[in-house]
């Protein structure tokens, strides 16, 4: 697959999970209803979305990645879906590099810009955030990996690495399963933004590559 012309459906499949409508294509910050006691059980302190193998993903980085994903694709995404992808982005690129699929930040940025041109969407005035470039590393390397004859081995290694990773998630975003994937919480700890006029919540098809 030509990574410079990724269909919108493929982008939805890479992210997987369900989606909620975001009014006027702006990410509405979630309203926190957690108490201090609820947060105390996780090393991810306020301001932290998750920690994977000692690497922190902040809520600011999550917000940036979500905004830029929506801006690039025109598709809404739940924070937990984007957070799952950011966690995967901490694991998959290094595995992909072992198979000759390493990309530089400059290459990822160029591909994101090419994708924006094809989608007819704007590139952020200050450029893409580090978090979204990290996400791009996962996006593009996983697409390339799927086209390889040894794809099964690559994704098996990734699946094992995710299951073995030390992951802690701020409980507002859900709980981590044994497979290293976040399952959104059924508690009403996040305020769901109202849908923009003429839009309705919709489930996106597919799942994270190699996970389904």
GROMACS .gro file of C-alpha atoms in nm:
model
  212
    1UNK     CA    1   0.000   0.000   0.000
    2UNK     CA    2   0.127   0.348  -0.086
    3UNK     CA    3   0.157   0.519   0.250
    4UNK     CA    4   0.117   0.857   0.084
    5UNK     CA    5  -0.240   0.779  -0.016
    6UNK     CA    6  -0.396   0.605   0.281
    7UNK     CA    7  -0.775   0.572   0.244
    8UNK     CA    8  -0.983   0.722   0.525
    9UNK     CA    9  -1.115   0.375   0.613
   10UNK     CA   10  -0.758   0.247   0.658
   11UNK     CA   11  -0.683   0.530   0.899
   12UNK     CA   12  -0.994   0.431   1.097
   13UNK     CA   13  -0.883   0.065   1.101
   14UNK     CA   14  -0.537   0.159   1.230
   15UNK     CA   15  -0.695   0.338   1.523
   16UNK     CA   16  -0.979   0.089   1.576
   17UNK     CA   17  -1.235   0.117   1.854
   18UNK     CA   18  -1.551   0.324   1.882
   19UNK     CA   19  -1.580   0.700   1.815
   20UNK     CA   20  -1.774   0.987   1.963
   21UNK     CA   21  -1.875   1.301   1.777
   22UNK     CA   22  -1.659   1.608   1.841
   23UNK     CA   23  -1.838   1.939   1.788
   24UNK     CA   24  -1.694   2.155   1.514
   25UNK     CA   25  -1.396   1.915   1.479
   26UNK     CA   26  -1.241   2.044   1.800
   27UNK     CA   27  -1.139   1.812   2.078
   28UNK     CA   28  -1.339   1.899   2.387
   29UNK     CA   29  -1.135   1.843   2.700
   30UNK     CA   30  -1.288   1.578   2.921
   31UNK     CA   31  -1.447   1.689   3.248
   32UNK     CA   32  -1.276   1.508   3.533
   33UNK     CA   33  -1.508   1.360   3.792
   34UNK     CA   34  -1.239   1.150   3.960
   35UNK     CA   35  -1.149   1.200   4.322
   36UNK     CA   36  -0.793   1.211   4.452
   37UNK     CA   37  -0.845   0.865   4.597
   38UNK     CA   38  -0.932   0.725   4.256
   39UNK     CA   39  -0.610   0.859   4.112
   40UNK     CA   40  -0.397   0.741   4.401
   41UNK     CA   41  -0.409   0.381   4.283
   42UNK     CA   42  -0.215   0.461   3.965
   43UNK     CA   43   0.135   0.601   3.930
   44UNK     CA   44  -0.005   0.812   3.645
   45UNK     CA   45  -0.051   1.131   3.845
   46UNK     CA   46  -0.279   1.418   3.742
   47UNK     CA   47  -0.163   1.546   3.406
   48UNK     CA   48  -0.044   1.200   3.302
   49UNK     CA   49  -0.252   0.987   3.068
   50UNK     CA   50  -0.037   0.675   3.088
   51UNK     CA   51   0.308   0.537   3.160
   52UNK     CA   52   0.460   0.255   2.954
   53UNK     CA   53   0.791   0.100   3.054
   54UNK     CA   54   0.876   0.418   3.242
   55UNK     CA   55   0.788   0.655   2.955
   56UNK     CA   56   0.517   0.906   3.040
   57UNK     CA   57   0.243   1.010   2.799
   58UNK     CA   58   0.094   1.334   2.925
   59UNK     CA   59  -0.264   1.443   2.884
   60UNK     CA   60  -0.135   1.741   2.685
   61UNK     CA   61   0.034   1.504   2.441
   62UNK     CA   62  -0.284   1.300   2.417
   63UNK     CA   63  -0.486   1.616   2.348
   64UNK     CA   64  -0.237   1.723   2.078
   65UNK     CA   65  -0.243   1.384   1.906
   66UNK     CA   66  -0.623   1.370   1.917
   67UNK     CA   67  -0.663   1.721   1.776
   68UNK     CA   68  -0.416   1.655   1.497
   69UNK     CA   69  -0.570   1.319   1.411
   70UNK     CA   70  -0.912   1.482   1.381
   71UNK     CA   71  -0.762   1.768   1.180
   72UNK     CA   72  -0.586   1.531   0.941
   73UNK     CA   73  -0.865   1.281   0.882
   74UNK     CA   74  -1.187   1.461   0.966
   75UNK     CA   75  -1.273   1.156   1.180
   76UNK     CA   76  -1.352   1.174   1.550
   77UNK     CA   77  -1.174   0.948   1.797
   78UNK     CA   78  -1.216   0.865   2.164
   79UNK     CA   79  -0.919   0.962   2.381
   80UNK     CA   80  -0.878   0.598   2.490
   81UNK     CA   81  -0.844   0.492   2.124
   82UNK     CA   82  -0.574   0.751   2.056
   83UNK     CA   83  -0.403   0.663   2.385
   84UNK     CA   84  -0.390   0.296   2.282
   85UNK     CA   85  -0.219   0.404   1.962
   86UNK     CA   86   0.032   0.622   2.149
   87UNK     CA   87   0.115   0.326   2.372
   88UNK     CA   88   0.165   0.108   2.064
   89UNK     CA   89   0.386   0.382   1.920
   90UNK     CA   90   0.625   0.333   2.212
   91UNK     CA   91   0.667  -0.036   2.124
   92UNK     CA   92   0.607  -0.107   1.756
   93UNK     CA   93   0.858   0.122   1.578
   94UNK     CA   94   1.158  -0.037   1.751
   95UNK     CA   95   1.035  -0.381   1.651
   96UNK     CA   96   0.973  -0.261   1.296
   97UNK     CA   97   1.328  -0.124   1.287
   98UNK     CA   98   1.462  -0.474   1.350
   99UNK     CA   99   1.297  -0.572   1.022
  100UNK     CA  100   1.434  -0.277   0.826
  101UNK     CA  101   1.123  -0.060   0.859
  102UNK     CA  102   1.274   0.230   1.053
  103UNK     CA  103   1.160   0.580   0.961
  104UNK     CA  104   1.309   0.916   1.059
  105UNK     CA  105   1.099   1.194   1.211
  106UNK     CA  106   1.151   1.387   0.888
  107UNK     CA  107   1.015   1.099   0.679
  108UNK     CA  108   0.710   1.065   0.904
  109UNK     CA  109   0.644   1.440   0.892
  110UNK     CA  110   0.670   1.438   0.513
  111UNK     CA  111   0.423   1.152   0.488
  112UNK     CA  112   0.180   1.325   0.722
  113UNK     CA  113   0.204   1.639   0.509
  114UNK     CA  114   0.145   1.436   0.193
  115UNK     CA  115  -0.157   1.277   0.357
  116UNK     CA  116  -0.293   1.619   0.454
  117UNK     CA  117  -0.257   1.737   0.095
  118UNK     CA  118  -0.443   1.432  -0.033
  119UNK     CA  119  -0.717   1.472   0.226
  120UNK     CA  120  -0.742   1.845   0.161
  121UNK     CA  121  -0.683   1.927   0.527
  122UNK     CA  122  -0.463   2.190   0.688
  123UNK     CA  123  -0.119   2.132   0.834
  124UNK     CA  124  -0.084   2.287   1.184
  125UNK     CA  125   0.081   2.629   1.165
  126UNK     CA  126   0.347   2.522   1.416
  127UNK     CA  127   0.393   2.182   1.256
  128UNK     CA  128   0.291   1.846   1.394
  129UNK     CA  129   0.346   1.776   1.762
  130UNK     CA  130   0.603   1.524   1.881
  131UNK     CA  131   0.318   1.303   2.002
  132UNK     CA  132   0.153   1.299   1.661
  133UNK     CA  133   0.486   1.227   1.489
  134UNK     CA  134   0.531   0.935   1.731
  135UNK     CA  135   0.184   0.819   1.634
  136UNK     CA  136   0.286   0.856   1.268
  137UNK     CA  137   0.584   0.627   1.323
  138UNK     CA  138   0.343   0.356   1.433
  139UNK     CA  139   0.089   0.431   1.162
  140UNK     CA  140   0.326   0.418   0.867
  141UNK     CA  141   0.555   0.140   0.989
  142UNK     CA  142   0.258  -0.084   1.072
  143UNK     CA  143   0.111  -0.028   0.725
  144UNK     CA  144   0.442  -0.122   0.565
  145UNK     CA  145   0.477  -0.425   0.794
  146UNK     CA  146   0.139  -0.560   0.687
  147UNK     CA  147   0.263  -0.585   0.329
  148UNK     CA  148   0.566  -0.798   0.418
  149UNK     CA  149   0.578  -1.178   0.395
  150UNK     CA  150   0.703  -1.191   0.755
  151UNK     CA  151   0.415  -0.974   0.881
  152UNK     CA  152   0.289  -1.249   1.112
  153UNK     CA  153   0.625  -1.266   1.291
  154UNK     CA  154   0.645  -0.888   1.325
  155UNK     CA  155   0.300  -0.856   1.477
  156UNK     CA  156   0.347  -1.159   1.701
  157UNK     CA  157   0.656  -0.996   1.846
  158UNK     CA  158   0.458  -0.675   1.889
  159UNK     CA  159   0.167  -0.853   2.057
  160UNK     CA  160   0.407  -1.023   2.300
  161UNK     CA  161   0.587  -0.697   2.375
  162UNK     CA  162   0.260  -0.518   2.449
  163UNK     CA  163   0.145  -0.797   2.681
  164UNK     CA  164   0.476  -0.788   2.867
  165UNK     CA  165   0.498  -0.408   2.886
  166UNK     CA  166   0.469  -0.233   3.221
  167UNK     CA  167   0.168  -0.010   3.154
  168UNK     CA  168  -0.025   0.207   3.395
  169UNK     CA  169  -0.314   0.420   3.278
  170UNK     CA  170  -0.497   0.709   3.437
  171UNK     CA  171  -0.830   0.543   3.531
  172UNK     CA  172  -1.028   0.814   3.356
  173UNK     CA  173  -0.927   0.646   3.027
  174UNK     CA  174  -1.003   0.288   3.128
  175UNK     CA  175  -0.817  -0.020   3.242
  176UNK     CA  176  -0.532  -0.212   3.079
  177UNK     CA  177  -0.599  -0.574   2.992
  178UNK     CA  178  -0.348  -0.858   2.992
  179UNK     CA  179  -0.285  -0.789   2.624
  180UNK     CA  180  -0.169  -0.435   2.702
  181UNK     CA  181  -0.474  -0.275   2.543
  182UNK     CA  182  -0.692  -0.021   2.723
  183UNK     CA  183  -1.057  -0.108   2.765
  184UNK     CA  184  -1.259   0.214   2.816
  185UNK     CA  185  -1.411   0.244   3.162
  186UNK     CA  186  -1.784   0.192   3.203
  187UNK     CA  187  -1.781   0.457   3.477
  188UNK     CA  188  -1.906   0.802   3.380
  189UNK     CA  189  -1.572   0.967   3.456
  190UNK     CA  190  -1.550   1.145   3.124
  191UNK     CA  191  -1.804   1.390   2.992
  192UNK     CA  192  -1.895   1.291   2.637
  193UNK     CA  193  -1.898   1.603   2.417
  194UNK     CA  194  -2.221   1.684   2.241
  195UNK     CA  195  -2.240   1.596   1.876
  196UNK     CA  196  -2.211   1.869   1.617
  197UNK     CA  197  -2.533   1.943   1.430
  198UNK     CA  198  -2.612   1.667   1.184
  199UNK     CA  199  -2.365   1.417   1.332
  200UNK     CA  200  -2.419   1.105   1.538
  201UNK     CA  201  -2.185   0.876   1.731
  202UNK     CA  202  -2.061   0.593   1.511
  203UNK     CA  203  -1.851   0.284   1.562
  204UNK     CA  204  -1.537   0.256   1.353
  205UNK     CA  205  -1.465  -0.084   1.195
  206UNK     CA  206  -1.154  -0.287   1.244
  207UNK     CA  207  -0.888  -0.326   1.509
  208UNK     CA  208  -0.527  -0.248   1.576
  209UNK     CA  209  -0.308  -0.432   1.320
  210UNK     CA  210  -0.194  -0.768   1.446
  211UNK     CA  211  -0.447  -0.763   1.729
  212UNK     CA  212  -0.747  -0.896   1.546
   0.00000   0.00000   0.00000
